[in-house]
mmCIF file of C-alpha atoms in Angstrom:
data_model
loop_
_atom_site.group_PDB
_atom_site.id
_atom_site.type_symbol
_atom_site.label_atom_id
_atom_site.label_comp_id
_atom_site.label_asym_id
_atom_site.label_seq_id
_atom_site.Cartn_x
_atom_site.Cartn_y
_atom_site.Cartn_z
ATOM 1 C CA UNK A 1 0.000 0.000 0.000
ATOM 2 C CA UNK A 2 1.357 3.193 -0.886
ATOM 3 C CA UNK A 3 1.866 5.818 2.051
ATOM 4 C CA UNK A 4 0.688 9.012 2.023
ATOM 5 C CA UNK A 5 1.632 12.286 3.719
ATOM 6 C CA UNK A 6 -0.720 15.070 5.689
ATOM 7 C CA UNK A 7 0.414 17.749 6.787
ATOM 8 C CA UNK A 8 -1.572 20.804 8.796
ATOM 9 C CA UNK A 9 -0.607 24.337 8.540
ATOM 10 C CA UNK A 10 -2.410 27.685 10.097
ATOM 11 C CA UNK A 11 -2.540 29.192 6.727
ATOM 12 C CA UNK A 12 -4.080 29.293 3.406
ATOM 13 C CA UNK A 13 -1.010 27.448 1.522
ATOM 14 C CA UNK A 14 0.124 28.477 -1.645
ATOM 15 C CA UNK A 15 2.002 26.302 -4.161
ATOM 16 C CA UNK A 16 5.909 26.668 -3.355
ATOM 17 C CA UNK A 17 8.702 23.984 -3.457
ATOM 18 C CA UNK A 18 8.716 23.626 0.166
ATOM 19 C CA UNK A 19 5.623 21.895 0.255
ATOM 20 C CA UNK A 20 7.803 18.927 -1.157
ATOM 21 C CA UNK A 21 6.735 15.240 -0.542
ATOM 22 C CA UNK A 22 3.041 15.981 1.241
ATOM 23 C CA UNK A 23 -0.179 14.529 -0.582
ATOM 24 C CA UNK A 24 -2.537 16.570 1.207
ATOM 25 C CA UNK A 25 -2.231 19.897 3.194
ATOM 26 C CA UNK A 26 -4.703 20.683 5.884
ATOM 27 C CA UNK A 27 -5.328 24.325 6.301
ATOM 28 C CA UNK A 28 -6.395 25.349 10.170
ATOM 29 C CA UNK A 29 -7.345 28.667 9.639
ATOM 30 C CA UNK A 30 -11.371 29.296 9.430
ATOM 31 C CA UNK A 31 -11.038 31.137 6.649
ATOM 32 C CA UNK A 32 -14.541 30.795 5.008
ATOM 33 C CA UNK A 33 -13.560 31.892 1.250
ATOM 34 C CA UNK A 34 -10.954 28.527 1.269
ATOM 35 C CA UNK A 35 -12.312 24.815 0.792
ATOM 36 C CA UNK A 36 -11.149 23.814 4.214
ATOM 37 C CA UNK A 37 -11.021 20.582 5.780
ATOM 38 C CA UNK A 38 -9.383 21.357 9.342
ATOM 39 C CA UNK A 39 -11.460 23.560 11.975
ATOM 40 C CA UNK A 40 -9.612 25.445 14.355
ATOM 41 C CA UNK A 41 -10.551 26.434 18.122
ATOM 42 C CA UNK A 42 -8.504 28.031 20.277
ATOM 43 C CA UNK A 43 -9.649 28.149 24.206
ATOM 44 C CA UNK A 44 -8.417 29.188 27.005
ATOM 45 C CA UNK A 45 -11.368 27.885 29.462
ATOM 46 C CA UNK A 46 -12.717 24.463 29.842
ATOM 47 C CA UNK A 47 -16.579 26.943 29.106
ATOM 48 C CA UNK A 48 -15.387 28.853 26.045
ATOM 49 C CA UNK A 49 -13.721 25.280 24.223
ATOM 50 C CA UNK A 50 -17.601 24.036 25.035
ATOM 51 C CA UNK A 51 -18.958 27.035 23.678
ATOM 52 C CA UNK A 52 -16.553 27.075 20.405
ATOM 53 C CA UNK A 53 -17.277 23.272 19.809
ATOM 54 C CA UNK A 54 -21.060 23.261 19.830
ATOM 55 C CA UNK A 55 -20.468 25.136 16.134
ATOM 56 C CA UNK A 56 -17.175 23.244 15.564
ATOM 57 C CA UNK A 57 -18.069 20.809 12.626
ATOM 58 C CA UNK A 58 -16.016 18.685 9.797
ATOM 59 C CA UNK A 59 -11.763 18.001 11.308
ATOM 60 C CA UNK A 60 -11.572 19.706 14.511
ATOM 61 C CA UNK A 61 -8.562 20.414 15.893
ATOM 62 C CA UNK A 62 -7.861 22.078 19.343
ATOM 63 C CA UNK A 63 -5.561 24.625 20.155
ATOM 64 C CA UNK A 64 -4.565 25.514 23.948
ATOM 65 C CA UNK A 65 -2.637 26.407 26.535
ATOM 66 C CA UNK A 66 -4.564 24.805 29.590
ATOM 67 C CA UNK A 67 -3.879 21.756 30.184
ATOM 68 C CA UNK A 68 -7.411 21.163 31.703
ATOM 69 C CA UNK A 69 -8.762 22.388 28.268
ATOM 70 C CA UNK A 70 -6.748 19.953 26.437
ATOM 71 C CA UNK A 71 -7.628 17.044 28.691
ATOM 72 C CA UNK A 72 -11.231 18.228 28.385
ATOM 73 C CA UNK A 73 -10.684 18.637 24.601
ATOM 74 C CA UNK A 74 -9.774 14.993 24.642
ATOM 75 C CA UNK A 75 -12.679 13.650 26.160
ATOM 76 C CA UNK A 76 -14.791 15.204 23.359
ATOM 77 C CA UNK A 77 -16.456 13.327 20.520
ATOM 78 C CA UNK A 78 -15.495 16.011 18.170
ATOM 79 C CA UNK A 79 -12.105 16.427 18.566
ATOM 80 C CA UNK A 80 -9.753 15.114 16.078
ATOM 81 C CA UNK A 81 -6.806 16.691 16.899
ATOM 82 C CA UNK A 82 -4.872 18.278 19.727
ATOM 83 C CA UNK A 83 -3.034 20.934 17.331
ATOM 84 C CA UNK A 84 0.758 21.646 18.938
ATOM 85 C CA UNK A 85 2.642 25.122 18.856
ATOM 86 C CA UNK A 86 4.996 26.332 21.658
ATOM 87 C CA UNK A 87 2.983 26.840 24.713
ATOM 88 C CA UNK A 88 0.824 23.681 24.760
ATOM 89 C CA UNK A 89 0.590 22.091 27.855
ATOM 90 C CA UNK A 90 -0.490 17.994 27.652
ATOM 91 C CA UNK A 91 0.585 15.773 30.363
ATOM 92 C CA UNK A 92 0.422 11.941 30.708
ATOM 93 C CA UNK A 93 -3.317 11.139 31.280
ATOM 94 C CA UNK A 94 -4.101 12.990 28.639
ATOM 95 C CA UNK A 95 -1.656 10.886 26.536
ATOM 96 C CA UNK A 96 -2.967 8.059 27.899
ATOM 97 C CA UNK A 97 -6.416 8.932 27.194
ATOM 98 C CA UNK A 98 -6.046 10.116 24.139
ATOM 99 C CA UNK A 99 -5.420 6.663 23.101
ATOM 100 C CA UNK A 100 -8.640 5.412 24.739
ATOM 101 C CA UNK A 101 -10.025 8.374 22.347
ATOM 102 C CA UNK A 102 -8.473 7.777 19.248
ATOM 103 C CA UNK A 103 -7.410 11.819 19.362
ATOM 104 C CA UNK A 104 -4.697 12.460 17.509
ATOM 105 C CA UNK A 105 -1.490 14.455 19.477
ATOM 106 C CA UNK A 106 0.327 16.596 16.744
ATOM 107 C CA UNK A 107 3.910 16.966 16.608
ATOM 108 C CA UNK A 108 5.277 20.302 14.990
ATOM 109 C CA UNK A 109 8.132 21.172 14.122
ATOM 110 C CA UNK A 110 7.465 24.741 13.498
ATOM 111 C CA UNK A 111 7.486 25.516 17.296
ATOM 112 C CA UNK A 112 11.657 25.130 17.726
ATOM 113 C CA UNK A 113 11.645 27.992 14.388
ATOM 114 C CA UNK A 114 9.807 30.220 16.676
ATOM 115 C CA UNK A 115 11.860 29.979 19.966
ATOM 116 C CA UNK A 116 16.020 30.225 20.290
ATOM 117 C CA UNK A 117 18.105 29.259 23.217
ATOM 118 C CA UNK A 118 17.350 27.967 26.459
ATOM 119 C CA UNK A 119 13.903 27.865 25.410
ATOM 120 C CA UNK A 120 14.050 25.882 22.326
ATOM 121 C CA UNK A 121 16.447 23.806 24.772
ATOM 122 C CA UNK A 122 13.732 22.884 27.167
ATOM 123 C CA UNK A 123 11.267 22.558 24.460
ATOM 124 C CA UNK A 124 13.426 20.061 22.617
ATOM 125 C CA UNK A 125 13.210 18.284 25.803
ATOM 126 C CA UNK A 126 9.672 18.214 26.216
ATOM 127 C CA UNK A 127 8.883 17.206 22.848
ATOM 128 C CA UNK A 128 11.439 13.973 23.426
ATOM 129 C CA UNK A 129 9.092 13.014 26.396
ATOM 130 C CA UNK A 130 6.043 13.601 24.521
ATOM 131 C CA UNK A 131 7.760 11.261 22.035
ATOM 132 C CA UNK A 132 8.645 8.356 24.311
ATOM 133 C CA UNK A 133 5.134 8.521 25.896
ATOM 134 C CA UNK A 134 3.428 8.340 22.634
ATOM 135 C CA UNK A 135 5.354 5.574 21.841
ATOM 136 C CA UNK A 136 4.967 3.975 25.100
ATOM 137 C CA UNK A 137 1.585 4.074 24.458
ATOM 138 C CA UNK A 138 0.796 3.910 21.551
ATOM 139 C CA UNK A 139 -1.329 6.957 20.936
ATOM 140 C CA UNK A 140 -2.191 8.059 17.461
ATOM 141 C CA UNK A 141 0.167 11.358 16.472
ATOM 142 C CA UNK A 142 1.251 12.734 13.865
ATOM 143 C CA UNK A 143 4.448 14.524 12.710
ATOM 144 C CA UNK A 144 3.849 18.294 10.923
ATOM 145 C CA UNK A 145 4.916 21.555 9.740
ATOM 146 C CA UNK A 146 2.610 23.041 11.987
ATOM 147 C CA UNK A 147 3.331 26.178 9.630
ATOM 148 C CA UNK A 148 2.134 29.685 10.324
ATOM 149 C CA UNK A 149 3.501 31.008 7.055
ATOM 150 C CA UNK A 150 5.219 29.895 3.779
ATOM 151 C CA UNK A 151 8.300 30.516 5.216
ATOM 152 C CA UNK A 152 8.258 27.620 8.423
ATOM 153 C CA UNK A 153 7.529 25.101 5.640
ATOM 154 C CA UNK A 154 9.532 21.874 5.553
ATOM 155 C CA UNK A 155 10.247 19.591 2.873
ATOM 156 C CA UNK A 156 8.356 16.283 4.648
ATOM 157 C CA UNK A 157 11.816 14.418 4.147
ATOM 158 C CA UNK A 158 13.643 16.948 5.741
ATOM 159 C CA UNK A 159 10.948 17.264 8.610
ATOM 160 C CA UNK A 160 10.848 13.159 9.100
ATOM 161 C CA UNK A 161 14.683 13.592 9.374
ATOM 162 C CA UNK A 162 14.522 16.114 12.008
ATOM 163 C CA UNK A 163 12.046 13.961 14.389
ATOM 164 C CA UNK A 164 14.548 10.622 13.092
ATOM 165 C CA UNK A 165 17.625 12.773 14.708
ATOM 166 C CA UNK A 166 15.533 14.135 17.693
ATOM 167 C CA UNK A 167 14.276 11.040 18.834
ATOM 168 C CA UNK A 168 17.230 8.558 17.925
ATOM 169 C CA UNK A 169 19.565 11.195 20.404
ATOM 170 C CA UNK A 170 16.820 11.192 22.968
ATOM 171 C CA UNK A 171 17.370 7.280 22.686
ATOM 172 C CA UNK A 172 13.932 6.522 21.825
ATOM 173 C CA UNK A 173 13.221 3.522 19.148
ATOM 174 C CA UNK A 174 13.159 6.131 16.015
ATOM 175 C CA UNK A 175 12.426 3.662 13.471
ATOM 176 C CA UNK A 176 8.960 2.452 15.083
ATOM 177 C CA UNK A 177 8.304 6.075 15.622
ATOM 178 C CA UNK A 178 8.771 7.117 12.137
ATOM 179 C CA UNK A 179 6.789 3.908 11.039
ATOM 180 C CA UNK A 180 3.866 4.981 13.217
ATOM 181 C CA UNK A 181 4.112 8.356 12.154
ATOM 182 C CA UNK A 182 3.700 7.592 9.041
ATOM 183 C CA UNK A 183 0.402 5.013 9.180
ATOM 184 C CA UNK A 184 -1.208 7.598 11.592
ATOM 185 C CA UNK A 185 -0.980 9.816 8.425
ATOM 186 C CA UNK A 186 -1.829 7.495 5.712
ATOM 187 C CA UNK A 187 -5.407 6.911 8.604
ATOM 188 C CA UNK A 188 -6.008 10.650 8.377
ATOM 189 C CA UNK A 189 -5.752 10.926 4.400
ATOM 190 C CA UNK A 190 -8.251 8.551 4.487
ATOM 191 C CA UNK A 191 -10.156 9.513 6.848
ATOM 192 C CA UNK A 192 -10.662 12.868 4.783
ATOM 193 C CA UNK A 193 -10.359 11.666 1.559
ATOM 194 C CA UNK A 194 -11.731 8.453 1.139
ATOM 195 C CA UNK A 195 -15.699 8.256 1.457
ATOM 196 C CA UNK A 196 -15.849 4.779 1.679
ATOM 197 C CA UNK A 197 -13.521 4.586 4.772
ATOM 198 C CA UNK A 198 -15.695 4.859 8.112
ATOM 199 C CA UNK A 199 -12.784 3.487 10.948
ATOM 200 C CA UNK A 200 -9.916 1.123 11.025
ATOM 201 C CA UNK A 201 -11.267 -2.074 10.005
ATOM 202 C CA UNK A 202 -14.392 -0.807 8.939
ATOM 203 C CA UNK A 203 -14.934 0.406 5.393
ATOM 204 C CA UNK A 204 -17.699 0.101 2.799
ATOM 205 C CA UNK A 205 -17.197 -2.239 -0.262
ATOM 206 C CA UNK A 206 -18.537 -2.239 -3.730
ATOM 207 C CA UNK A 207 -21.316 -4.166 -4.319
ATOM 208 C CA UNK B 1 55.408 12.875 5.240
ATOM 209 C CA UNK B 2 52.889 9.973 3.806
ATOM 210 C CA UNK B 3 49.420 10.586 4.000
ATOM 211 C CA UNK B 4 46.715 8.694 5.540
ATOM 212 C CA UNK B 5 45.336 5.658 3.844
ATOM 213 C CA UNK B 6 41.825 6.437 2.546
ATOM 214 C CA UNK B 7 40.333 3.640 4.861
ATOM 215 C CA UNK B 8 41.729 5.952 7.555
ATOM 216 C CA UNK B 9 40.871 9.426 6.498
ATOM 217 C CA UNK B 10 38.030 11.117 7.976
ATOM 218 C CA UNK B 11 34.989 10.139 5.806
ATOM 219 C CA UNK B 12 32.798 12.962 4.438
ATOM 220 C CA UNK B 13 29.265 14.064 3.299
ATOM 221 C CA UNK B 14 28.299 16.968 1.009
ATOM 222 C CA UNK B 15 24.820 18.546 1.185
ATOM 223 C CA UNK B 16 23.449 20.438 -1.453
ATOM 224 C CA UNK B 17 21.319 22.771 0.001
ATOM 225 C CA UNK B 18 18.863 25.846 -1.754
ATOM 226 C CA UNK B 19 18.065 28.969 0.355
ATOM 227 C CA UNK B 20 14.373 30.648 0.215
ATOM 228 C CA UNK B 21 14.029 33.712 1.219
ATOM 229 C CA UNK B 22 10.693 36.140 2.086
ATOM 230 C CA UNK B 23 12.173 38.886 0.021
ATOM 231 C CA UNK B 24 14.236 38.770 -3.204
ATOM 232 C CA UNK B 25 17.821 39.754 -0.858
ATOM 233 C CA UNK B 26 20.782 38.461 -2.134
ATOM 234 C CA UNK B 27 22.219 36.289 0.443
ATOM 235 C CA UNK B 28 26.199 36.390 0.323
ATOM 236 C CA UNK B 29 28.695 33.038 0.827
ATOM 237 C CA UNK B 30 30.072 34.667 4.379
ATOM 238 C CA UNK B 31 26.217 35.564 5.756
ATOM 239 C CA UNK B 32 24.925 32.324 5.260
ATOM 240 C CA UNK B 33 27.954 30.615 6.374
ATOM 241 C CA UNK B 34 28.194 32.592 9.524
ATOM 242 C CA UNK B 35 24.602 31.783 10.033
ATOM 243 C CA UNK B 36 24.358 27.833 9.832
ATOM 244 C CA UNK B 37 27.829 27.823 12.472
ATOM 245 C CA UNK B 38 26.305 29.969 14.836
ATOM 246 C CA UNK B 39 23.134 28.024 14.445
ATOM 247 C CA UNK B 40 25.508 25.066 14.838
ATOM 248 C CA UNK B 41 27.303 25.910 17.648
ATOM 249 C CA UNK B 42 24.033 27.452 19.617
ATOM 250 C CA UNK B 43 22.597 23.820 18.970
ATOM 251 C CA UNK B 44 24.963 21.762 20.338
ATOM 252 C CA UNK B 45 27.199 24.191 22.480
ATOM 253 C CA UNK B 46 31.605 23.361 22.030
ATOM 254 C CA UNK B 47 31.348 20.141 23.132
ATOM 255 C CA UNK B 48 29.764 18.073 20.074
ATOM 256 C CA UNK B 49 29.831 21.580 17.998
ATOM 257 C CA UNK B 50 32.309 20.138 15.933
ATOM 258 C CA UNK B 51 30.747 18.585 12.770
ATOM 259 C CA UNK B 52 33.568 19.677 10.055
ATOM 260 C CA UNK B 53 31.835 22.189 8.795
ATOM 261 C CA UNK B 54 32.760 23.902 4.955
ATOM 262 C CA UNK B 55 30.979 25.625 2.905
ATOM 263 C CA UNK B 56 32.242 24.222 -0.453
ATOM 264 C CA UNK B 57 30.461 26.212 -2.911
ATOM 265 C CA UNK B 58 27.278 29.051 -3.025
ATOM 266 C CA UNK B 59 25.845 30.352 -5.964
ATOM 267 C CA UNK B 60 24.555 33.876 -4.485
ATOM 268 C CA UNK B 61 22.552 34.531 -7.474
ATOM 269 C CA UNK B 62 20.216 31.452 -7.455
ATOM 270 C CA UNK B 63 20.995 30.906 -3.605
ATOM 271 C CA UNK B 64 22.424 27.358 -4.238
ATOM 272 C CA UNK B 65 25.072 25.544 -1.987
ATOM 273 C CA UNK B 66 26.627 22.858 -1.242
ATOM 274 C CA UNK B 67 28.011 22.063 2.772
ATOM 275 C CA UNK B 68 30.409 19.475 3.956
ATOM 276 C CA UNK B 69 30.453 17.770 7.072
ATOM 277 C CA UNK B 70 31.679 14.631 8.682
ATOM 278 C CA UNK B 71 29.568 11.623 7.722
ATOM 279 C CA UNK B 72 28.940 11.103 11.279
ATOM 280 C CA UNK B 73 27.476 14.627 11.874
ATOM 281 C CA UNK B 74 24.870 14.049 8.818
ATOM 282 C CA UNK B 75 21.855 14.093 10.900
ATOM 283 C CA UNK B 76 23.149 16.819 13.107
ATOM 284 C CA UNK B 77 24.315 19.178 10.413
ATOM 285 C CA UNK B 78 20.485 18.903 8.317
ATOM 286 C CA UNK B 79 18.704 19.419 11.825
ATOM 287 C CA UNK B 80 20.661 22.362 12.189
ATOM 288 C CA UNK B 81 19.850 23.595 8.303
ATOM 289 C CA UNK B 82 16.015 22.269 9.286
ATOM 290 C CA UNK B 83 15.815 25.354 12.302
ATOM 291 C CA UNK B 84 17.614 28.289 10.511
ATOM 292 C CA UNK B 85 15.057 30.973 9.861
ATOM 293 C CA UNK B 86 16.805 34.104 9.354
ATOM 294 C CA UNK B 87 20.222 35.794 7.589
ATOM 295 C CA UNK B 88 20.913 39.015 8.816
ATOM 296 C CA UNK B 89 17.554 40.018 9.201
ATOM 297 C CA UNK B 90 16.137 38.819 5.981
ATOM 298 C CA UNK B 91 13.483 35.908 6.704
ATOM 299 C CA UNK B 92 14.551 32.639 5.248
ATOM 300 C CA UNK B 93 13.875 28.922 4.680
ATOM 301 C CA UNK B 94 16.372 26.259 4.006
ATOM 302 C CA UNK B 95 15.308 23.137 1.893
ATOM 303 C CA UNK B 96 18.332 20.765 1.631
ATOM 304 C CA UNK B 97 18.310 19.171 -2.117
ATOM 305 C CA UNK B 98 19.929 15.965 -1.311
ATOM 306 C CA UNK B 99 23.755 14.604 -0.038
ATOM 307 C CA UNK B 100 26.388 12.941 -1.620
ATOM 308 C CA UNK B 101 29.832 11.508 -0.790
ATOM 309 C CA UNK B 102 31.685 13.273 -3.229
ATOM 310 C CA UNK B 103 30.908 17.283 -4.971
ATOM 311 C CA UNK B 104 30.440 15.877 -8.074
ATOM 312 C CA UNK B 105 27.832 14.024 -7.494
ATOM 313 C CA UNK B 106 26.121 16.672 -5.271
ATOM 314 C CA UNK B 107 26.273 19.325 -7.984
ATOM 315 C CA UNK B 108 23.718 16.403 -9.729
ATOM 316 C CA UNK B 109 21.126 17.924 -7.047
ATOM 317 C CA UNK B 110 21.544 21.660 -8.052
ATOM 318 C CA UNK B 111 19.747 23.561 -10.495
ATOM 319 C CA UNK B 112 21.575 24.106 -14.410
ATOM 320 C CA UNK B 113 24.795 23.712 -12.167
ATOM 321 C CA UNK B 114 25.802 20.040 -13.640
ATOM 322 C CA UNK B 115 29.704 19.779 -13.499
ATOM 323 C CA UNK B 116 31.976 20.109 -16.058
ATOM 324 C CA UNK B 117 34.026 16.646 -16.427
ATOM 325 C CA UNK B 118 36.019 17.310 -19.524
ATOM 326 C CA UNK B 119 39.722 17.966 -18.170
#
């Protein structure tokens, strides 16, 4: 079976080089006047990310700083996605039951372009323990851009190359985390693309 | 005095790299160098900051180059490219082409650049 590559941005893409290697890009950015496909909310209350996801329809993906929001987002039937950037807060139950949920944690790599120094230091060390955790348990995640402009685009070799390095010096098992980075992707495509795919292991045939 | 053996020489990767930038800047070979060593050496500090860096060739006016490092440094030196983001206050992105054990066969990755074999 062929793989294929998703990756989400927070921008209306445009066609440049840089968007090298990816078979579908997911825009989070609400803008009406673009066909999108991902729905962003951004909370900072438990009240408000209830609020925000009684209109929320189609790929919803949340975006917060609480980490009660994004335990709460997790919980929720309508959540797809816990969208990452540099001040997300998720701890280990919400790893864990994001598994249970079949949530998907996102990975970015566009929050190191934003930071420098000691804070990109600690960050790089957070994301290695989000990284071991997800593998520990195997909860679905997937590796992005996370893009905010053209400009924090990566290549998807050269962004599967970055997570291969990061996790392979944090000593985690980099080869089963690139494999399972990759087949949580390939379940997203089709879970937006393909109409006859309703869950893993549950699809509709041709008659 | 005899050189080292080849088996013993330290082995070598060249990365052929293409610079994007938000405005149309030139970029010149000693901004862009300075850039991916202090990237380099903020990265990994003096202690593995060492990768055998060289920047082999740049073509400033398609913003083309090609970077050596030691083969063991591979995945250090493209992280390092991967999280660059500005030269000298002009916005960039760095998309690395491909790498190659030898120049000549990294200059395959670069745009109308193809070497010139004829001696």
């Amino acid at each position: 079976m062929k793989i294929v590559y998703v990756d989400f941005v927070r921008f209306t893409p445009t066609e440049t080089d840089l968007f090298e290697g990816y078979d579908l890009i997911v825009p989070f950015n609400n803008d009406a006047n673009s066909d999108i496909k991902g729905y962003l909310v951004k909370a900072s209350n438990t009240s408000e990310l209830q609020k925000k996801l009684k209109k929320a329809k189609g790929f919803v993906g949340v975006m917060s700083e609480d980490l009660k929001v994004n335990r709460e987002a997790v919980m929720r039937r309508k959540v797809c996605v816990i969208l990452d950037f540099e001040g997300r807060k998720i701890d280990y139950t919400t790893i864990k039951m994001a598994k249970d949920k079949d949530v998907i944690i996102e990975v970015s790599l566009s929050k190191f372009l934003r930071v420098k120094g000691l804070k990109r230091a600690k960050l790089l060390d957070e994301t290695r323990l989000l990284l071991k955790l997800l593998l520990k348990f195997k909860t679905p995640f997937i590796l992005t851009t996370g893009a905010e402009n053209q400009l924090e685009v990566r290549p998807r070799k050269q962004l599967y190359r970055f997570f291969y390095f990061l996790s392979k010096d944090g000593g985690i098992d980099c080869v089963e985390l690139i494999k399972l980075a990759k087949e949580n992707s390939n379940r997203i495509f089709r879970k937006l693309v393909d109409k006859k795919y309703i869950m893993d292991g549950i699809e509709i045939l041709d008659v | 005095m005899k050189g080292l053996p080849p088996t013993l020489r330290k082995k070598r990767r060249y990365i052929a790299f293409k610079i994007i930038p938000e405005k149309k800047t030139k970029i010149t070979t000693r901004q862009i160098y300075n850039e991916i060593q202090q990237t380099i050496q903020s990265l990994y500090g003096e202690w593995y900051g060492c990768v055998g860096l060289k920047l082999e060739v740049f073509y400033e006016e398609n913003s083309e180059g090609i970077l050596r490092c030691s083969r063991d440094k591979v995945d250090a030196t493209l992280a390092a490219l991967t999280l660059i983001t500005e030269v000298e206050n002009t916005k960039v992105a760095i998309k690395t082409l491909g790498i190659s054990g030898t120049i000549k066969g990294c200059k395959r990755f670069l745009n109308g650049k193809e070497i010139n074999t004829e001696r």
